């Protein structure tokens, strides 16, 4: 995703990590907006449910999205 783009969460590829993400508000069907990434690309900042959240790129890559 590029800064400002939005997508809908469809699921997760890492079941143990999905519990943490679900608790943080990354629910399937929720719209997520990519805000920006750090200078070297990790971590990334996204907005979900009205909150800005920073995720390691490894964590963000486990979120499946619909364009």
PDB file of N, CA and C in Angstrom:
ATOM      1  N   UNK A   1       0.838  -1.180   0.000  1.00  0.00           N
ATOM      2  CA  UNK A   1       0.000   0.000   0.000  1.00  0.00           C
ATOM      3  C   UNK A   1       0.881   1.240   0.000  1.00  0.00           C
ATOM      4  N   UNK A   2       0.312   2.319  -0.537  1.00  0.00           N
ATOM      5  CA  UNK A   2       0.990   3.609  -0.559  1.00  0.00           C
ATOM      6  C   UNK A   2       0.334   4.521   0.482  1.00  0.00           C
ATOM      7  N   UNK A   3       1.057   5.538   0.964  1.00  0.00           N
ATOM      8  CA  UNK A   3       0.472   6.451   1.951  1.00  0.00           C
ATOM      9  C   UNK A   3      -0.862   7.022   1.480  1.00  0.00           C
ATOM     10  N   UNK A   4      -1.854   6.961   2.361  1.00  0.00           N
ATOM     11  CA  UNK A   4      -3.184   7.472   2.066  1.00  0.00           C
ATOM     12  C   UNK A   4      -4.142   6.435   1.507  1.00  0.00           C
ATOM     13  N   UNK A   5      -3.632   5.299   1.049  1.00  0.00           N
ATOM     14  CA  UNK A   5      -4.505   4.258   0.490  1.00  0.00           C
ATOM     15  C   UNK A   5      -5.250   3.535   1.601  1.00  0.00           C
ATOM     16  N   UNK A   6      -6.433   3.061   1.274  1.00  0.00           N
ATOM     17  CA  UNK A   6      -7.223   2.300   2.229  1.00  0.00           C
ATOM     18  C   UNK A   6      -7.527   0.913   1.667  1.00  0.00           C
ATOM     19  N   UNK A   7      -7.810  -0.008   2.566  1.00  0.00           N
ATOM     20  CA  UNK A   7      -8.172  -1.372   2.184  1.00  0.00           C
ATOM     21  C   UNK A   7      -9.021  -1.957   3.304  1.00  0.00           C
ATOM     22  N   UNK A   8      -9.660  -3.061   3.005  1.00  0.00           N
ATOM     23  CA  UNK A   8     -10.491  -3.753   3.997  1.00  0.00           C
ATOM     24  C   UNK A   8      -9.768  -5.021   4.440  1.00  0.00           C
ATOM     25  N   UNK A   9      -9.737  -5.246   5.733  1.00  0.00           N
ATOM     26  CA  UNK A   9      -9.076  -6.432   6.291  1.00  0.00           C
ATOM     27  C   UNK A   9      -9.934  -7.658   6.000  1.00  0.00           C
ATOM     28  N   UNK A  10      -9.312  -8.672   5.414  1.00  0.00           N
ATOM     29  CA  UNK A  10     -10.058  -9.898   5.106  1.00  0.00           C
ATOM     30  C   UNK A  10      -9.680 -11.056   6.021  1.00  0.00           C
ATOM     31  N   UNK A  11      -8.523 -11.000   6.650  1.00  0.00           N
ATOM     32  CA  UNK A  11      -8.113 -12.083   7.536  1.00  0.00           C
ATOM     33  C   UNK A  11      -6.645 -11.959   7.897  1.00  0.00           C
ATOM     34  N   UNK A  12      -6.112 -13.070   8.414  1.00  0.00           N
ATOM     35  CA  UNK A  12      -4.726 -13.072   8.884  1.00  0.00           C
ATOM     36  C   UNK A  12      -4.043 -14.359   8.432  1.00  0.00           C
ATOM     37  N   UNK A  13      -2.738 -14.292   8.255  1.00  0.00           N
ATOM     38  CA  UNK A  13      -1.993 -15.478   7.847  1.00  0.00           C
ATOM     39  C   UNK A  13      -1.254 -16.134   9.006  1.00  0.00           C
ATOM     40  N   UNK A  14      -1.161 -15.453  10.152  1.00  0.00           N
ATOM     41  CA  UNK A  14      -0.466 -15.988  11.330  1.00  0.00           C
ATOM     42  C   UNK A  14      -1.461 -16.045  12.486  1.00  0.00           C
ATOM     43  N   UNK A  15      -1.926 -17.244  12.799  1.00  0.00           N
ATOM     44  CA  UNK A  15      -2.971 -17.386  13.810  1.00  0.00           C
ATOM     45  C   UNK A  15      -2.562 -16.870  15.194  1.00  0.00           C
ATOM     46  N   UNK A  16      -1.376 -17.226  15.725  1.00  0.00           N
ATOM     47  CA  UNK A  16      -1.016 -16.705  17.053  1.00  0.00           C
ATOM     48  C   UNK A  16      -0.943 -15.169  17.082  1.00  0.00           C
ATOM     49  N   UNK A  17      -0.404 -14.567  16.044  1.00  0.00           N
ATOM     50  CA  UNK A  17      -0.308 -13.106  15.997  1.00  0.00           C
ATOM     51  C   UNK A  17      -1.670 -12.463  15.764  1.00  0.00           C
ATOM     52  N   UNK A  18      -2.586 -13.192  15.128  1.00  0.00           N
ATOM     53  CA  UNK A  18      -3.903 -12.622  14.843  1.00  0.00           C
ATOM     54  C   UNK A  18      -4.650 -12.264  16.125  1.00  0.00           C
ATOM     55  N   UNK A  19      -4.421 -12.985  17.195  1.00  0.00           N
ATOM     56  CA  UNK A  19      -5.087 -12.670  18.471  1.00  0.00           C
ATOM     57  C   UNK A  19      -4.675 -11.278  18.939  1.00  0.00           C
ATOM     58  N   UNK A  20      -3.380 -10.993  18.865  1.00  0.00           N
ATOM     59  CA  UNK A  20      -2.879  -9.667  19.258  1.00  0.00           C
ATOM     60  C   UNK A  20      -3.472  -8.580  18.365  1.00  0.00           C
ATOM     61  N   UNK A  21      -3.511  -8.848  17.064  1.00  0.00           N
ATOM     62  CA  UNK A  21      -4.042  -7.856  16.122  1.00  0.00           C
ATOM     63  C   UNK A  21      -5.538  -7.634  16.327  1.00  0.00           C
ATOM     64  N   UNK A  22      -6.273  -8.698  16.594  1.00  0.00           N
ATOM     65  CA  UNK A  22      -7.706  -8.564  16.860  1.00  0.00           C
ATOM     66  C   UNK A  22      -7.944  -7.702  18.099  1.00  0.00           C
ATOM     67  N   UNK A  23      -7.126  -7.909  19.133  1.00  0.00           N
ATOM     68  CA  UNK A  23      -7.257  -7.121  20.357  1.00  0.00           C
ATOM     69  C   UNK A  23      -6.943  -5.644  20.108  1.00  0.00           C
ATOM     70  N   UNK A  24      -6.123  -5.372  19.082  1.00  0.00           N
ATOM     71  CA  UNK A  24      -5.749  -4.000  18.751  1.00  0.00           C
ATOM     72  C   UNK A  24      -6.768  -3.342  17.830  1.00  0.00           C
ATOM     73  N   UNK A  25      -7.819  -4.066  17.408  1.00  0.00           N
ATOM     74  CA  UNK A  25      -8.875  -3.490  16.582  1.00  0.00           C
ATOM     75  C   UNK A  25      -8.813  -3.851  15.115  1.00  0.00           C
ATOM     76  N   UNK A  26      -7.885  -4.720  14.740  1.00  0.00           N
ATOM     77  CA  UNK A  26      -7.769  -5.149  13.338  1.00  0.00           C
ATOM     78  C   UNK A  26      -8.771  -6.276  13.078  1.00  0.00           C
ATOM     79  N   UNK A  27     -10.031  -5.909  12.972  1.00  0.00           N
ATOM     80  CA  UNK A  27     -11.096  -6.894  12.796  1.00  0.00           C
ATOM     81  C   UNK A  27     -11.373  -7.093  11.313  1.00  0.00           C
ATOM     82  N   UNK A  28     -11.657  -8.324  10.892  1.00  0.00           N
ATOM     83  CA  UNK A  28     -12.029  -8.549   9.491  1.00  0.00           C
ATOM     84  C   UNK A  28     -13.219  -7.665   9.111  1.00  0.00           C
ATOM     85  N   UNK A  29     -13.132  -7.045   7.938  1.00  0.00           N
ATOM     86  CA  UNK A  29     -14.181  -6.141   7.474  1.00  0.00           C
ATOM     87  C   UNK A  29     -13.922  -4.682   7.828  1.00  0.00           C
ATOM     88  N   UNK A  30     -12.917  -4.434   8.658  1.00  0.00           N
ATOM     89  CA  UNK A  30     -12.585  -3.071   9.065  1.00  0.00           C
ATOM     90  C   UNK A  30     -11.704  -2.408   8.002  1.00  0.00           C
ATOM     91  N   UNK A  31     -11.957  -1.134   7.770  1.00  0.00           N
ATOM     92  CA  UNK A  31     -11.127  -0.374   6.827  1.00  0.00           C
ATOM     93  C   UNK A  31      -9.850   0.057   7.532  1.00  0.00           C
ATOM     94  N   UNK A  32      -8.719  -0.139   6.856  1.00  0.00           N
ATOM     95  CA  UNK A  32      -7.421   0.278   7.376  1.00  0.00           C
ATOM     96  C   UNK A  32      -6.785   1.226   6.365  1.00  0.00           C
ATOM     97  N   UNK A  33      -6.192   2.297   6.861  1.00  0.00           N
ATOM     98  CA  UNK A  33      -5.520   3.272   5.991  1.00  0.00           C
ATOM     99  C   UNK A  33      -4.033   3.278   6.304  1.00  0.00           C
ATOM    100  N   UNK A  34      -3.220   3.184   5.259  1.00  0.00           N
ATOM    101  CA  UNK A  34      -1.769   3.242   5.429  1.00  0.00           C
ATOM    102  C   UNK A  34      -1.366   4.699   5.547  1.00  0.00           C
ATOM    103  N   UNK A  35      -0.724   5.065   6.658  1.00  0.00           N
ATOM    104  CA  UNK A  35      -0.302   6.457   6.872  1.00  0.00           C
ATOM    105  C   UNK A  35       1.094   6.710   6.320  1.00  0.00           C
ATOM    106  N   UNK A  36       2.096   5.987   6.852  1.00  0.00           N
ATOM    107  CA  UNK A  36       3.481   6.198   6.403  1.00  0.00           C
ATOM    108  C   UNK A  36       4.341   5.081   6.973  1.00  0.00           C
ATOM    109  N   UNK A  37       5.557   5.004   6.461  1.00  0.00           N
ATOM    110  CA  UNK A  37       6.527   4.061   7.013  1.00  0.00           C
ATOM    111  C   UNK A  37       7.736   4.852   7.494  1.00  0.00           C
ATOM    112  N   UNK A  38       8.514   4.257   8.361  1.00  0.00           N
ATOM    113  CA  UNK A  38       9.737   4.881   8.859  1.00  0.00           C
ATOM    114  C   UNK A  38      10.734   4.982   7.701  1.00  0.00           C
ATOM    115  N   UNK A  39      11.780   5.783   7.833  1.00  0.00           N
ATOM    116  CA  UNK A  39      12.723   5.991   6.731  1.00  0.00           C
ATOM    117  C   UNK A  39      13.278   4.710   6.107  1.00  0.00           C
ATOM    118  N   UNK A  40      13.499   3.680   6.868  1.00  0.00           N
ATOM    119  CA  UNK A  40      14.012   2.431   6.305  1.00  0.00           C
ATOM    120  C   UNK A  40      12.899   1.414   6.050  1.00  0.00           C
ATOM    121  N   UNK A  41      11.637   1.857   6.108  1.00  0.00           N
ATOM    122  CA  UNK A  41      10.508   0.996   5.761  1.00  0.00           C
ATOM    123  C   UNK A  41       9.926   0.196   6.897  1.00  0.00           C
ATOM    124  N   UNK A  42      10.480   0.269   8.070  1.00  0.00           N
ATOM    125  CA  UNK A  42      10.001  -0.509   9.207  1.00  0.00           C
ATOM    126  C   UNK A  42      10.226   0.290  10.467  1.00  0.00           C
ATOM    127  N   UNK A  43       9.238   0.536  11.303  1.00  0.00           N
ATOM    128  CA  UNK A  43       7.862   0.072  11.268  1.00  0.00           C
ATOM    129  C   UNK A  43       7.002   0.901  10.312  1.00  0.00           C
ATOM    130  N   UNK A  44       5.722   0.525  10.239  1.00  0.00           N
ATOM    131  CA  UNK A  44       4.749   1.249   9.442  1.00  0.00           C
ATOM    132  C   UNK A  44       3.657   1.769  10.367  1.00  0.00           C
ATOM    133  N   UNK A  45       3.020   2.863   9.968  1.00  0.00           N
ATOM    134  CA  UNK A  45       1.930   3.441  10.752  1.00  0.00           C
ATOM    135  C   UNK A  45       0.645   3.333   9.942  1.00  0.00           C
ATOM    136  N   UNK A  46      -0.376   2.759  10.535  1.00  0.00           N
ATOM    137  CA  UNK A  46      -1.675   2.623   9.881  1.00  0.00           C
ATOM    138  C   UNK A  46      -2.746   3.182  10.807  1.00  0.00           C
ATOM    139  N   UNK A  47      -3.885   3.513  10.228  1.00  0.00           N
ATOM    140  CA  UNK A  47      -5.026   3.974  11.012  1.00  0.00           C
ATOM    141  C   UNK A  47      -6.107   2.917  10.905  1.00  0.00           C
ATOM    142  N   UNK A  48      -6.560   2.453  12.049  1.00  0.00           N
ATOM    143  CA  UNK A  48      -7.642   1.475  12.085  1.00  0.00           C
ATOM    144  C   UNK A  48      -8.604   1.874  13.202  1.00  0.00           C
ATOM    145  N   UNK A  49      -9.871   1.914  12.896  1.00  0.00           N
ATOM    146  CA  UNK A  49     -10.915   2.276  13.866  1.00  0.00           C
ATOM    147  C   UNK A  49     -10.651   3.620  14.526  1.00  0.00           C
ATOM    148  N   UNK A  50     -10.062   4.561  13.781  1.00  0.00           N
ATOM    149  CA  UNK A  50      -9.823   5.889  14.317  1.00  0.00           C
ATOM    150  C   UNK A  50      -8.550   6.048  15.119  1.00  0.00           C
ATOM    151  N   UNK A  51      -7.738   4.999  15.208  1.00  0.00           N
ATOM    152  CA  UNK A  51      -6.500   5.062  15.973  1.00  0.00           C
ATOM    153  C   UNK A  51      -5.311   4.839  15.053  1.00  0.00           C
ATOM    154  N   UNK A  52      -4.248   5.619  15.281  1.00  0.00           N
ATOM    155  CA  UNK A  52      -2.997   5.396  14.559  1.00  0.00           C
ATOM    156  C   UNK A  52      -2.199   4.348  15.320  1.00  0.00           C
ATOM    157  N   UNK A  53      -1.762   3.315  14.606  1.00  0.00           N
ATOM    158  CA  UNK A  53      -1.053   2.184  15.210  1.00  0.00           C
ATOM    159  C   UNK A  53       0.218   1.929  14.420  1.00  0.00           C
ATOM    160  N   UNK A  54       1.328   1.753  15.120  1.00  0.00           N
ATOM    161  CA  UNK A  54       2.582   1.377  14.478  1.00  0.00           C
ATOM    162  C   UNK A  54       2.769  -0.125  14.593  1.00  0.00           C
ATOM    163  N   UNK A  55       3.118  -0.736  13.477  1.00  0.00           N
ATOM    164  CA  UNK A  55       3.353  -2.175  13.435  1.00  0.00           C
ATOM    165  C   UNK A  55       4.700  -2.442  12.789  1.00  0.00           C
ATOM    166  N   UNK A  56       5.367  -3.491  13.252  1.00  0.00           N
ATOM    167  CA  UNK A  56       6.554  -3.935  12.534  1.00  0.00           C
ATOM    168  C   UNK A  56       6.079  -4.449  11.180  1.00  0.00           C
ATOM    169  N   UNK A  57       6.913  -4.308  10.182  1.00  0.00           N
ATOM    170  CA  UNK A  57       6.541  -4.737   8.837  1.00  0.00           C
ATOM    171  C   UNK A  57       6.204  -6.223   8.826  1.00  0.00           C
ATOM    172  N   UNK A  58       6.937  -7.002   9.615  1.00  0.00           N
ATOM    173  CA  UNK A  58       6.680  -8.447   9.716  1.00  0.00           C
ATOM    174  C   UNK A  58       5.264  -8.723  10.222  1.00  0.00           C
ATOM    175  N   UNK A  59       4.794  -7.909  11.181  1.00  0.00           N
ATOM    176  CA  UNK A  59       3.432  -8.061  11.705  1.00  0.00           C
ATOM    177  C   UNK A  59       2.400  -7.613  10.672  1.00  0.00           C
ATOM    178  N   UNK A  60       2.669  -6.476  10.031  1.00  0.00           N
ATOM    179  CA  UNK A  60       1.723  -5.934   9.040  1.00  0.00           C
ATOM    180  C   UNK A  60       1.552  -6.898   7.865  1.00  0.00           C
ATOM    181  N   UNK A  61       2.616  -7.600   7.508  1.00  0.00           N
ATOM    182  CA  UNK A  61       2.536  -8.523   6.378  1.00  0.00           C
ATOM    183  C   UNK A  61       1.658  -9.747   6.653  1.00  0.00           C
ATOM    184  N   UNK A  62       1.259  -9.964   7.897  1.00  0.00           N
ATOM    185  CA  UNK A  62       0.389 -11.097   8.219  1.00  0.00           C
ATOM    186  C   UNK A  62      -1.090 -10.732   8.069  1.00  0.00           C
ATOM    187  N   UNK A  63      -1.380  -9.467   7.761  1.00  0.00           N
ATOM    188  CA  UNK A  63      -2.763  -9.020   7.592  1.00  0.00           C
ATOM    189  C   UNK A  63      -3.139  -9.140   6.116  1.00  0.00           C
ATOM    190  N   UNK A  64      -4.174  -9.910   5.837  1.00  0.00           N
ATOM    191  CA  UNK A  64      -4.678 -10.042   4.467  1.00  0.00           C
ATOM    192  C   UNK A  64      -5.710  -8.942   4.229  1.00  0.00           C
ATOM    193  N   UNK A  65      -5.617  -8.303   3.059  1.00  0.00           N
ATOM    194  CA  UNK A  65      -6.526  -7.197   2.755  1.00  0.00           C
ATOM    195  C   UNK A  65      -7.197  -7.401   1.411  1.00  0.00           C
ATOM    196  N   UNK A  66      -8.339  -6.735   1.264  1.00  0.00           N
ATOM    197  CA  UNK A  66      -9.039  -6.645  -0.012  1.00  0.00           C
ATOM    198  C   UNK A  66      -8.812  -5.240  -0.530  1.00  0.00           C
ATOM    199  N   UNK A  67      -8.507  -5.084  -1.776  1.00  0.00           N
ATOM    200  CA  UNK A  67      -8.275  -3.741  -2.339  1.00  0.00           C
ATOM    201  C   UNK A  67      -9.584  -3.027  -2.582  1.00  0.00           C
TER     202      UNK A  67
END
